[in-house]
């Protein structure tokens, strides 16, 4: 704990609320410039592009969105070459974004409670959702795709970030079909002779829910597709994979769509956590012929994101960020006024599944408030040693992510690089050093909102020495609102 950290640390608090709120302002402008305000040096071996997605607009006209997840997707690209970096950001030109910007008012309802102007009667029975394309961005099969949770992806030009349009993945998706924002890349797929493949899913949730799995080769062609029905409503944000399974956590929630249908609430505000329920761990075999879905019961929690999963002898291990409950999104609350003490903090849990005996054991790997895990891409679906996670500065309690935590899962050793008191982090991404062999030989890239300068930085940390001086800090000319997910591509 440094001296400056302490000035704010009256109740173990390492940030000022107004500083944190500064990162929840829109960035309506679109930029394109080379970054020349840099501390340290960009490694010349770091070559490729970091793509990030997240809500870029937090109001439409003069009306704020009800929740940041309802904000229009804005993609940033930070391209690294020869020790230099270039920044670019553009909004995804979705139908909703174009229409609302033209009208300068809200024309769509958002899943997280944003309503059209005009009260409930203007919203009732309007079940059309805005495809906001704000959750993730990936480069696969020579396409850059902006992803949202509940609708088709949008294809962007990787060089200019211009929106090419909705993409149906070579005829695979029908209008309105979902393609989740959480694909996984199997680095070495046994079914494909060791070639990498992209695994993604879509869910149709209802009284029973249908999960469809898609797998694509590096050219973007469909390799495998299969659908499975599971009992009950399933709100599935993320998936973990192993060589043989796609793994989902069906959180214990109840869904009552009536307030949504009658125009009173957003769909996500109709999801209520059921503390008496159990989490259902759903194991779907990746081999298309195998219809045998297994469902195991695990302790109650709410999981958005998984870190990783792997198989070992007759066990399957899954590491995930678990919350004690899913806090109900409240209709009259302002997300900038969030009381961190009243909502649960994420913790890293490990579940040990014994498919044979159908038993699940769990333990807490990290109790510090954390979210957005990342690992070496070669270890996805395999036993791994290092995980990097966005983490709070304080060891206990719920707080904004102000650092990057590196956990050595073999030794239990942990290191934290902190941006506190005035820096606020986001999803860290591990990028391997070309030619490196050690699992932590590479960099961790993270976008940090620096309230002291009201701007964002791209911070490059040495993954082997996370808590040392950053390798470089690239200062942007503006802030970037807190985002969701992204990826790095060296193509
Ligand atoms: O009607 C059903 C219910 C429902 C809620 C089906 C459905 C698919 C329409 C649906 C929609 C769900 C959606 C659109 C979920 C989107 C989630 C999203 C955009 C992001 C989730 C982020 C999760 C976390 C944990 C973020 C953490 C952020 C921080 C720690 C701070 O920056
Ligand atoms: Fe996510």
Coordinates of C-alpha atoms and ligand atoms in Angstrom, one line a residue:
X1 CA 0.0 0.0 0.0
X2 CA 1.6 3.3 -1.1
X3 CA 1.2 6.6 0.6
X4 CA -1.2 8.0 -2.1
X5 CA -3.4 4.9 -1.8
X6 CA -3.8 5.6 1.9
X7 CA -5.2 9.1 1.5
X8 CA -8.5 7.6 0.4
X9 CA -8.3 4.5 2.5
X10 CA -10.5 5.6 5.4
X11 CA -12.8 2.5 5.1
X12 CA -10.5 0.4 3.1
X13 CA -11.6 2.4 0.1
X14 CA -9.1 3.2 -2.6
X15 CA -11.0 5.4 -5.0
X16 CA -13.1 8.5 -5.2
X17 CA -16.6 8.0 -6.4
X18 CA -16.5 11.0 -8.7
X19 CA -13.3 9.7 -10.3
X20 CA -15.0 6.4 -11.0
X21 CA -18.0 8.0 -12.4
X22 CA -15.8 9.9 -14.9
X23 CA -15.4 6.6 -16.9
X24 CA -19.1 6.4 -17.4
X25 CA -19.4 9.3 -19.9
X26 CA -20.1 8.8 -23.6
X27 CA -17.4 9.2 -26.2
X28 CA -19.4 10.4 -29.2
X29 CA -16.3 11.4 -31.2
X30 CA -14.5 9.0 -33.6
X31 CA -10.7 9.2 -33.7
X32 CA -7.9 8.0 -35.9
X33 CA -4.3 8.9 -34.8
X34 CA -0.9 7.5 -34.0
X35 CA -0.2 7.5 -30.3
X36 CA 2.8 9.5 -29.5
X37 CA 2.4 10.3 -25.8
X38 CA 4.1 7.2 -24.3
X39 CA 5.9 6.4 -21.1
X40 CA 8.3 3.5 -21.5
X41 CA 8.7 1.6 -24.7
X42 CA 6.4 -0.6 -26.8
X43 CA 8.2 -3.9 -27.4
X44 CA 8.9 -4.3 -31.1
X45 CA 7.9 -7.9 -30.8
X46 CA 4.4 -6.9 -29.9
X47 CA 2.8 -7.0 -33.4
X48 CA -0.9 -7.1 -34.1
X49 CA -4.1 -5.4 -33.1
X50 CA -6.0 -5.1 -29.8
X51 CA -9.7 -4.8 -30.5
X52 CA -12.0 -3.7 -27.7
X53 CA -15.8 -3.4 -27.6
X54 CA -18.1 -1.7 -25.1
X55 CA -20.9 0.8 -24.8
X56 CA -19.7 4.1 -26.3
X57 CA -22.9 6.1 -25.9
X58 CA -24.6 6.3 -22.5
X59 CA -27.4 8.5 -23.7
X60 CA -29.5 9.1 -26.8
X61 CA -30.6 12.6 -27.4
X62 CA -31.1 13.9 -23.9
X63 CA -32.1 10.6 -22.3
X64 CA -29.6 8.5 -20.5
X65 CA -29.6 4.7 -20.9
X66 CA -30.8 2.9 -17.9
X67 CA -27.8 0.6 -17.7
X68 CA -24.4 0.7 -19.4
X69 CA -25.1 -2.7 -21.1
X70 CA -27.8 -0.9 -23.2
X71 CA -25.3 1.5 -24.7
X72 CA -24.4 1.4 -28.4
X73 CA -21.3 -0.6 -29.3
X74 CA -18.2 1.3 -30.0
X75 CA -15.1 -0.6 -31.2
X76 CA -11.5 0.6 -30.5
X77 CA -8.5 -0.8 -32.4
X78 CA -5.0 -0.3 -31.1
X79 CA -2.6 -1.5 -33.8
X80 CA 1.0 -2.3 -32.8
X81 CA 3.8 -2.4 -35.3
X82 CA 7.6 -1.8 -35.1
X83 CA 7.3 -0.4 -31.6
X84 CA 4.6 2.1 -32.6
X85 CA 0.9 2.2 -31.9
X86 CA -2.1 3.6 -33.7
X87 CA -5.6 4.3 -32.2
X88 CA -8.9 4.2 -33.9
X89 CA -12.5 4.0 -32.6
X90 CA -15.8 3.8 -34.4
X91 CA -19.4 3.1 -33.5
X92 CA -21.0 0.0 -34.9
X93 CA -23.6 1.2 -37.4
X94 CA -26.4 -1.0 -36.3
X95 CA -29.9 -0.3 -37.5
X96 CA -30.7 1.1 -34.1
X97 CA -27.7 3.3 -33.9
X98 CA -28.4 4.8 -37.3
X99 CA -32.1 5.4 -36.7
X100 CA -31.7 6.8 -33.2
X101 CA -28.8 9.2 -34.2
X102 CA -30.9 10.5 -37.0
X103 CA -34.0 11.0 -34.9
X104 CA -31.9 12.1 -31.9
X105 CA -34.2 10.2 -29.6
X106 CA -34.7 6.7 -28.2
X107 CA -36.6 4.5 -30.6
X108 CA -35.8 1.1 -29.0
X109 CA -36.1 -0.6 -25.7
X110 CA -32.9 -2.1 -24.2
X111 CA -32.6 -5.5 -22.5
X112 CA -31.4 -3.8 -19.3
X113 CA -34.3 -1.4 -18.7
X114 CA -33.8 1.4 -21.2
X115 CA -37.2 2.4 -22.4
X116 CA -38.5 4.4 -25.3
X117 CA -39.8 7.9 -24.5
X118 CA -43.5 8.2 -23.8
X119 CA -44.1 6.0 -20.8
X120 CA -45.3 2.4 -20.5
X121 CA -47.9 2.7 -23.2
X122 CA -45.2 3.6 -25.7
X123 CA -43.3 0.5 -24.7
X124 CA -46.0 -2.1 -24.0
X125 CA -46.0 -5.0 -26.5
X126 CA -43.0 -3.7 -28.3
X127 CA -40.8 -6.8 -28.0
X128 CA -38.3 -5.7 -30.6
X129 CA -34.9 -5.4 -29.1
X130 CA -32.0 -3.3 -30.2
X131 CA -29.1 -5.2 -31.7
X132 CA -26.4 -3.1 -29.9
X133 CA -23.3 -5.1 -30.9
X134 CA -21.5 -3.8 -27.8
X135 CA -20.1 -6.9 -26.0
X136 CA -17.1 -8.4 -27.8
X137 CA -15.2 -8.2 -31.0
X138 CA -13.2 -11.0 -32.6
X139 CA -11.2 -11.6 -35.8
X140 CA -11.9 -15.1 -37.3
X141 CA -12.2 -16.5 -40.8
X142 CA -10.8 -13.2 -42.2
X143 CA -13.8 -11.4 -40.7
X144 CA -13.8 -8.8 -37.9
X145 CA -17.1 -9.4 -36.0
X146 CA -18.7 -7.1 -33.4
X147 CA -20.8 -9.4 -31.1
X148 CA -23.8 -8.8 -28.9
X149 CA -25.4 -11.4 -26.7
X150 CA -28.8 -11.8 -28.3
X151 CA -28.6 -11.0 -32.0
X152 CA -26.6 -11.5 -35.2
X153 CA -23.0 -10.3 -35.4
X154 CA -22.0 -7.2 -37.4
X155 CA -19.0 -7.4 -39.7
X156 CA -16.5 -4.5 -39.7
X157 CA -13.6 -3.6 -41.9
X158 CA -10.6 -4.4 -39.8
X159 CA -8.5 -1.5 -41.3
X160 CA -11.1 1.3 -41.0
X161 CA -13.6 -0.2 -38.5
X162 CA -16.4 0.8 -40.9
X163 CA -19.5 -1.4 -40.5
X164 CA -20.0 -3.6 -43.5
X165 CA -23.4 -4.9 -42.1
X166 CA -25.0 -7.8 -40.3
X167 CA -23.3 -11.0 -41.1
X168 CA -25.1 -14.3 -41.4
X169 CA -21.9 -16.4 -41.3
X170 CA -22.2 -17.7 -44.9
X171 CA -25.9 -18.3 -44.7
X172 CA -25.8 -20.1 -41.3
X173 CA -27.9 -17.6 -39.3
X174 CA -31.5 -16.6 -40.0
X175 CA -32.6 -13.0 -39.3
X176 CA -32.9 -12.5 -35.6
X177 CA -30.8 -15.5 -34.7
X178 CA -28.3 -15.0 -31.8
X179 CA -24.6 -15.7 -32.0
X180 CA -23.2 -15.3 -28.5
X181 CA -20.6 -12.7 -27.5
X182 CA -18.5 -15.5 -25.9
X183 CA -16.9 -17.7 -28.4
X184 CA -13.8 -19.8 -27.4
X185 CA -10.9 -20.8 -29.5
X186 CA -9.8 -24.4 -29.1
X187 CA -6.1 -24.0 -29.9
X188 CA -5.6 -27.6 -31.0
X189 CA -8.8 -29.4 -31.8
X190 CA -8.4 -33.2 -31.7
X191 CA -11.4 -33.6 -34.1
X192 CA -9.6 -31.5 -36.7
X193 CA -6.1 -33.1 -36.5
X194 CA -4.8 -30.4 -34.1
X195 CA -6.0 -27.4 -36.1
X196 CA -7.5 -24.5 -34.1
X197 CA -11.2 -24.0 -34.2
X198 CA -13.7 -21.4 -33.0
X199 CA -16.5 -22.7 -30.8
X200 CA -19.6 -20.6 -30.2
X201 CA -23.2 -21.0 -29.2
X202 CA -26.7 -19.4 -29.2
X203 CA -29.5 -19.9 -26.7
X204 CA -33.3 -19.7 -27.2
X205 CA -34.5 -19.3 -23.7
X206 CA -38.0 -20.3 -22.6
X207 CA -39.8 -22.8 -20.4
X208 CA -37.2 -25.2 -21.8
X209 CA -34.2 -23.7 -23.5
X210 CA -32.3 -24.7 -26.6
X211 CA -28.6 -24.4 -26.9
X212 CA -27.0 -24.6 -30.4
X213 CA -23.3 -25.2 -30.7
X214 CA -21.3 -24.1 -33.8
X215 CA -17.7 -24.9 -34.6
X216 CA -15.7 -23.2 -37.4
X217 CA -12.4 -23.8 -39.0
X218 CA -9.8 -21.0 -39.4
X219 CA -11.2 -20.1 -42.8
X220 CA -14.6 -19.5 -41.1
X221 CA -16.4 -22.5 -42.6
X222 CA -18.8 -24.4 -40.4
X223 CA -17.4 -27.7 -39.1
X224 CA -20.0 -28.9 -36.7
X225 CA -23.5 -27.7 -35.5
X226 CA -25.9 -29.4 -33.1
X227 CA -28.7 -28.3 -30.8
X228 CA -29.8 -29.6 -27.4
X229 CA -32.9 -28.8 -25.3
X230 CA -32.4 -28.4 -21.6
X231 CA -35.2 -28.0 -19.0
X232 CA -36.0 -24.6 -17.6
X233 CA -35.2 -21.0 -18.5
X234 CA -31.5 -20.5 -19.2
X235 CA -29.7 -17.1 -19.2
X236 CA -26.3 -18.2 -20.4
X237 CA -23.8 -15.5 -21.0
X238 CA -20.6 -17.5 -21.3
X239 CA -19.3 -21.0 -22.0
X240 CA -16.2 -22.9 -21.1
X241 CA -14.8 -25.6 -23.4
X242 CA -12.6 -28.7 -23.0
X243 CA -11.5 -31.0 -25.9
X244 CA -14.7 -33.0 -25.4
X245 CA -17.3 -30.7 -23.9
X246 CA -19.0 -27.3 -24.0
X247 CA -19.8 -26.4 -20.4
X248 CA -22.6 -24.0 -19.4
X249 CA -23.8 -22.9 -15.9
X250 CA -27.5 -22.5 -15.7
X251 CA -27.8 -20.0 -12.9
X252 CA -30.7 -20.4 -10.4
X253 CA -33.0 -17.6 -11.8
X254 CA -36.6 -17.2 -12.5
X255 CA -37.9 -15.2 -15.4
X256 CA -41.3 -13.5 -15.4
X257 CA -41.6 -11.8 -18.8
X258 CA -44.9 -10.0 -18.0
X259 CA -43.5 -6.6 -16.8
X260 CA -41.3 -6.6 -20.0
X261 CA -44.3 -7.4 -22.2
X262 CA -46.4 -4.7 -20.6
X263 CA -43.7 -2.1 -21.1
X264 CA -42.8 -1.7 -17.5
X265 CA -39.3 -3.2 -17.4
X266 CA -36.5 -4.5 -19.5
X267 CA -36.1 -8.2 -20.1
X268 CA -33.1 -8.4 -17.8
X269 CA -35.1 -6.6 -15.0
X270 CA -37.5 -9.6 -15.1
X271 CA -34.7 -12.0 -14.1
X272 CA -34.8 -12.8 -10.4
X273 CA -32.2 -14.8 -8.6
X274 CA -33.6 -17.8 -6.7
X275 CA -31.3 -18.2 -3.6
X276 CA -32.9 -21.6 -2.8
X277 CA -32.0 -23.0 -6.2
X278 CA -28.9 -24.7 -7.4
X279 CA -26.6 -24.0 -10.3
X280 CA -27.0 -26.6 -13.0
X281 CA -23.8 -27.5 -14.8
X282 CA -24.6 -28.5 -18.3
X283 CA -22.1 -30.7 -20.2
X284 CA -22.7 -30.9 -23.9
X285 CA -20.4 -33.3 -25.9
X286 CA -18.7 -31.5 -28.7
X287 CA -18.9 -34.5 -31.0
X288 CA -22.1 -33.9 -33.0
X289 CA -23.4 -37.5 -32.9
X290 CA -23.3 -37.7 -29.1
X291 CA -26.7 -36.6 -27.8
X292 CA -25.9 -37.4 -24.1
X293 CA -26.2 -34.1 -22.3
X294 CA -25.2 -34.3 -18.6
X295 CA -26.6 -32.0 -16.0
X296 CA -24.9 -31.8 -12.5
X297 CA -26.0 -29.8 -9.5
X298 CA -23.6 -27.3 -8.0
X299 CA -23.9 -24.8 -5.1
X300 CA -26.0 -21.7 -5.8
X301 CA -24.2 -18.7 -7.3
X302 CA -24.5 -16.5 -10.3
X303 CA -21.8 -16.8 -13.0
X304 CA -21.4 -14.5 -16.0
X305 CA -17.8 -15.5 -17.0
X306 CA -15.6 -18.6 -17.0
X307 CA -11.9 -18.5 -16.8
X308 CA -11.1 -21.9 -18.2
X309 CA -12.0 -25.6 -17.9
X310 CA -10.1 -28.9 -18.5
X311 CA -10.4 -32.6 -18.2
X312 CA -8.1 -34.8 -16.0
X313 CA -8.7 -38.5 -15.6
X314 CA -12.4 -38.8 -14.7
X315 CA -12.7 -35.3 -13.5
X316 CA -13.6 -31.9 -15.2
X317 CA -12.5 -28.7 -13.6
X318 CA -14.1 -25.3 -14.2
X319 CA -12.8 -22.0 -13.0
X320 CA -15.4 -19.2 -13.0
X321 CA -16.2 -15.8 -11.5
X322 CA -19.0 -16.5 -9.1
X323 CA -21.4 -14.0 -7.4
X324 CA -23.5 -14.8 -4.3
X325 CA -26.5 -13.6 -6.3
X326 CA -27.7 -11.8 -9.4
X327 CA -28.6 -8.3 -8.2
X328 CA -31.9 -7.3 -9.6
X329 CA -31.6 -4.4 -12.0
X330 CA -33.8 -1.8 -10.3
X331 CA -36.1 0.3 -12.5
X332 CA -35.6 3.6 -10.7
X333 CA -31.9 3.4 -9.9
X334 CA -29.0 5.3 -11.6
X335 CA -26.1 3.0 -12.3
X336 CA -23.6 5.8 -11.6
X337 CA -25.0 5.9 -8.1
X338 CA -24.4 2.2 -7.5
X339 CA -23.8 1.3 -3.9
X340 CA -20.9 -1.1 -4.2
X341 CA -21.5 -2.4 -0.6
X342 CA -25.0 -3.5 -1.5
X343 CA -24.2 -5.7 -4.4
X344 CA -22.1 -8.9 -4.3
X345 CA -18.5 -9.0 -5.5
X346 CA -17.2 -11.6 -8.0
X347 CA -14.8 -14.3 -6.7
X348 CA -12.8 -16.9 -8.6
X349 CA -14.2 -20.4 -7.9
X350 CA -13.1 -23.8 -9.0
X351 CA -15.7 -26.5 -9.5
X352 CA -14.5 -30.1 -9.6
X353 CA -17.0 -32.3 -11.5
X354 CA -17.1 -36.0 -11.3
X355 CA -19.3 -37.0 -14.2
X356 CA -19.4 -40.6 -13.1
X357 CA -20.7 -40.0 -9.6
X358 CA -22.5 -36.8 -10.6
X359 CA -20.9 -34.9 -7.7
X360 CA -19.6 -31.4 -7.7
X361 CA -17.1 -29.9 -5.2
X362 CA -16.2 -26.3 -5.1
X363 CA -13.6 -24.1 -3.5
X364 CA -12.7 -20.4 -3.6
X365 CA -9.4 -19.8 -5.5
X366 CA -9.5 -16.0 -5.0
X367 CA -11.8 -14.1 -2.6
X368 CA -10.7 -10.6 -3.7
X369 CA -13.4 -8.9 -5.9
X370 CA -12.4 -9.8 -9.4
X371 CA -13.9 -10.1 -12.9
X372 CA -12.8 -10.6 -16.6
X373 CA -10.3 -13.5 -16.4
X374 CA -7.7 -14.1 -19.2
X375 CA -5.1 -16.8 -19.9
X376 CA -2.6 -18.0 -22.4
X377 CA -4.6 -18.8 -25.6
X378 CA -2.7 -22.1 -25.9
X379 CA -4.1 -23.3 -22.6
X380 CA -7.8 -22.8 -23.4
X381 CA -9.5 -26.1 -22.5
X382 CA -6.3 -27.5 -20.9
X383 CA -4.8 -27.5 -17.4
X384 CA -3.1 -24.1 -16.9
X385 CA -1.0 -22.3 -14.4
X386 CA -1.6 -18.6 -14.7
X387 CA -4.7 -16.5 -14.8
X388 CA -4.9 -12.7 -15.1
X389 CA -8.0 -11.0 -13.8
X390 CA -9.3 -7.4 -13.3
X391 CA -9.4 -6.9 -9.6
X392 CA -10.3 -4.5 -6.9
X393 CA -7.5 -2.7 -4.9
X394 CA -8.9 -3.7 -1.5
X395 CA -8.7 -7.3 -0.5
X396 CA -12.2 -7.5 0.8
X397 CA -15.5 -6.0 -0.3
X398 CA -17.0 -5.0 -3.6
X399 CA -15.3 -2.1 -5.5
X400 CA -14.4 -1.0 -9.0
X401 CA -11.6 -2.9 -10.8
X402 CA -8.5 -0.9 -10.1
X403 CA -5.8 -3.5 -10.9
X404 CA -4.7 -6.6 -12.6
X405 CA -4.2 -9.7 -10.5
X406 CA -2.0 -12.6 -11.6
X407 CA -2.7 -15.9 -9.9
X408 CA -0.3 -18.8 -10.0
X409 CA -2.7 -21.7 -9.7
X410 CA 0.1 -24.2 -9.0
X411 CA 1.8 -22.4 -6.1
X412 CA -1.1 -20.1 -5.0
X413 CA 1.2 -17.1 -5.3
X414 CA -0.5 -13.8 -6.4
X415 CA 0.7 -10.5 -7.7
X416 CA -1.3 -7.4 -8.1
X417 CA -0.6 -4.3 -10.2
X418 CA -2.7 -1.5 -9.0
X419 CA -3.8 1.7 -10.8
X420 CA -5.3 3.1 -7.6
X421 CA -6.2 5.6 -6.4
X422 CA -7.2 7.4 -9.7
X423 CA -6.9 4.6 -12.3
X424 CA -9.8 2.2 -13.2
X425 CA -9.1 -0.9 -15.1
X426 CA -11.0 -3.2 -17.4
X427 CA -10.6 -6.7 -19.0
X428 CA -6.9 -7.6 -19.1
X429 CA -5.8 -9.6 -22.1
X430 CA -2.7 -11.9 -22.1
X431 CA -0.7 -11.7 -25.3
X432 CA 2.1 -14.3 -25.8
X433 CA 5.5 -13.2 -26.8
X434 CA 6.3 -14.6 -30.3
X435 CA 8.6 -17.6 -29.8
X436 CA 8.1 -17.6 -26.0
X437 CA 7.7 -21.0 -24.3
X438 CA 6.9 -20.2 -20.7
X439 CA 3.2 -19.8 -20.0
X440 CA 3.7 -16.3 -18.7
X441 CA 6.1 -15.1 -21.3
X442 CA 4.2 -12.2 -22.9
X443 CA 2.3 -9.1 -22.0
X444 CA -0.9 -8.2 -20.4
X445 CA -2.7 -5.4 -22.2
X446 CA -5.3 -3.4 -20.3
X447 CA -7.2 -0.2 -20.9
X448 CA -7.2 2.1 -17.9
X449 CA -9.3 5.2 -17.2
X450 CA -7.1 7.8 -15.6
X451 CA -9.3 10.2 -13.7
X452 CA -6.3 12.5 -12.9
X453 CA -6.0 13.4 -16.6
X454 CA -9.6 12.4 -17.6
X455 CA -8.2 10.2 -20.3
X456 CA -7.6 6.5 -20.9
X457 CA -4.2 4.7 -21.2
X458 CA -3.3 1.4 -22.9
X459 CA -1.1 -0.2 -20.3
X460 CA 1.4 -2.9 -21.3
X461 CA 2.4 -5.1 -18.3
X462 CA 5.2 -7.7 -18.4
X463 CA 3.2 -10.9 -17.7
X464 CA 6.2 -12.5 -16.0
X465 CA 6.5 -9.6 -13.6
X466 CA 3.0 -8.1 -13.3
X467 CA 3.7 -6.0 -10.3
X468 CA 6.9 -4.4 -11.7
X469 CA 7.0 -1.1 -13.6
X470 CA 4.7 -1.3 -16.7
X471 CA 6.6 -1.9 -19.9
X472 CA 4.7 1.0 -21.4
X473 CA 1.8 3.3 -20.8
X474 CA 0.2 4.8 -24.0
X475 CA -1.8 7.9 -23.2
X476 CA -4.8 8.4 -25.4
X477 CA -6.0 11.9 -26.3
X478 CA -9.4 11.3 -24.6
X479 CA -11.2 8.9 -22.3
X480 CA -12.8 5.6 -23.4
X481 CA -15.9 4.6 -21.4
X482 CA -15.6 1.4 -19.4
X483 CA -15.9 -1.4 -21.9
X484 CA -16.7 -5.1 -21.9
X485 CA -14.6 -7.6 -24.0
X486 CA -12.0 -7.7 -26.7
X487 CA -9.4 -9.8 -28.4
X488 CA -5.9 -9.5 -29.8
X489 CA -5.0 -10.7 -33.3
X490 CA -1.6 -10.9 -34.8
X491 CA -3.0 -11.4 -38.3
Ligands
LIG1 O1 -35.1 -12.7 -22.3 C1 -34.0 -13.4 -21.9 C2 -33.3 -12.7 -20.7 C3 -32.1 -11.9 -21.1 C4 -31.6 -11.2 -19.9 C5 -33.1 -13.7 -23.0 C6 -32.1 -12.6 -23.5 C7 -31.1 -13.3 -24.2 C8 -32.8 -11.6 -24.4 C9 -31.6 -11.8 -22.3 C10 -30.4 -10.9 -22.7 C11 -29.3 -10.9 -22.1 C12 -28.2 -10.0 -22.5 C13 -28.4 -9.1 -23.7 C14 -27.1 -10.0 -21.8 C15 -26.0 -9.1 -22.0 C16 -24.9 -9.0 -21.1 C17 -23.8 -8.1 -21.2 C18 -23.9 -7.1 -22.3 C19 -22.8 -8.0 -20.4 C20 -22.5 -8.7 -19.2 C21 -21.4 -8.4 -18.4 C22 -21.1 -9.0 -17.2 C23 -20.3 -8.5 -16.2 C24 -20.0 -9.3 -15.0 C25 -19.7 -7.2 -16.3 C26 -18.9 -6.7 -15.4 C27 -18.5 -5.3 -15.4 C28 -17.7 -4.7 -14.5 C29 -17.1 -5.5 -13.4 C30 -17.3 -3.3 -14.5 O2 -17.0 -2.7 -15.7
LIG2 FE1 -19.1 -11.2 -21.0

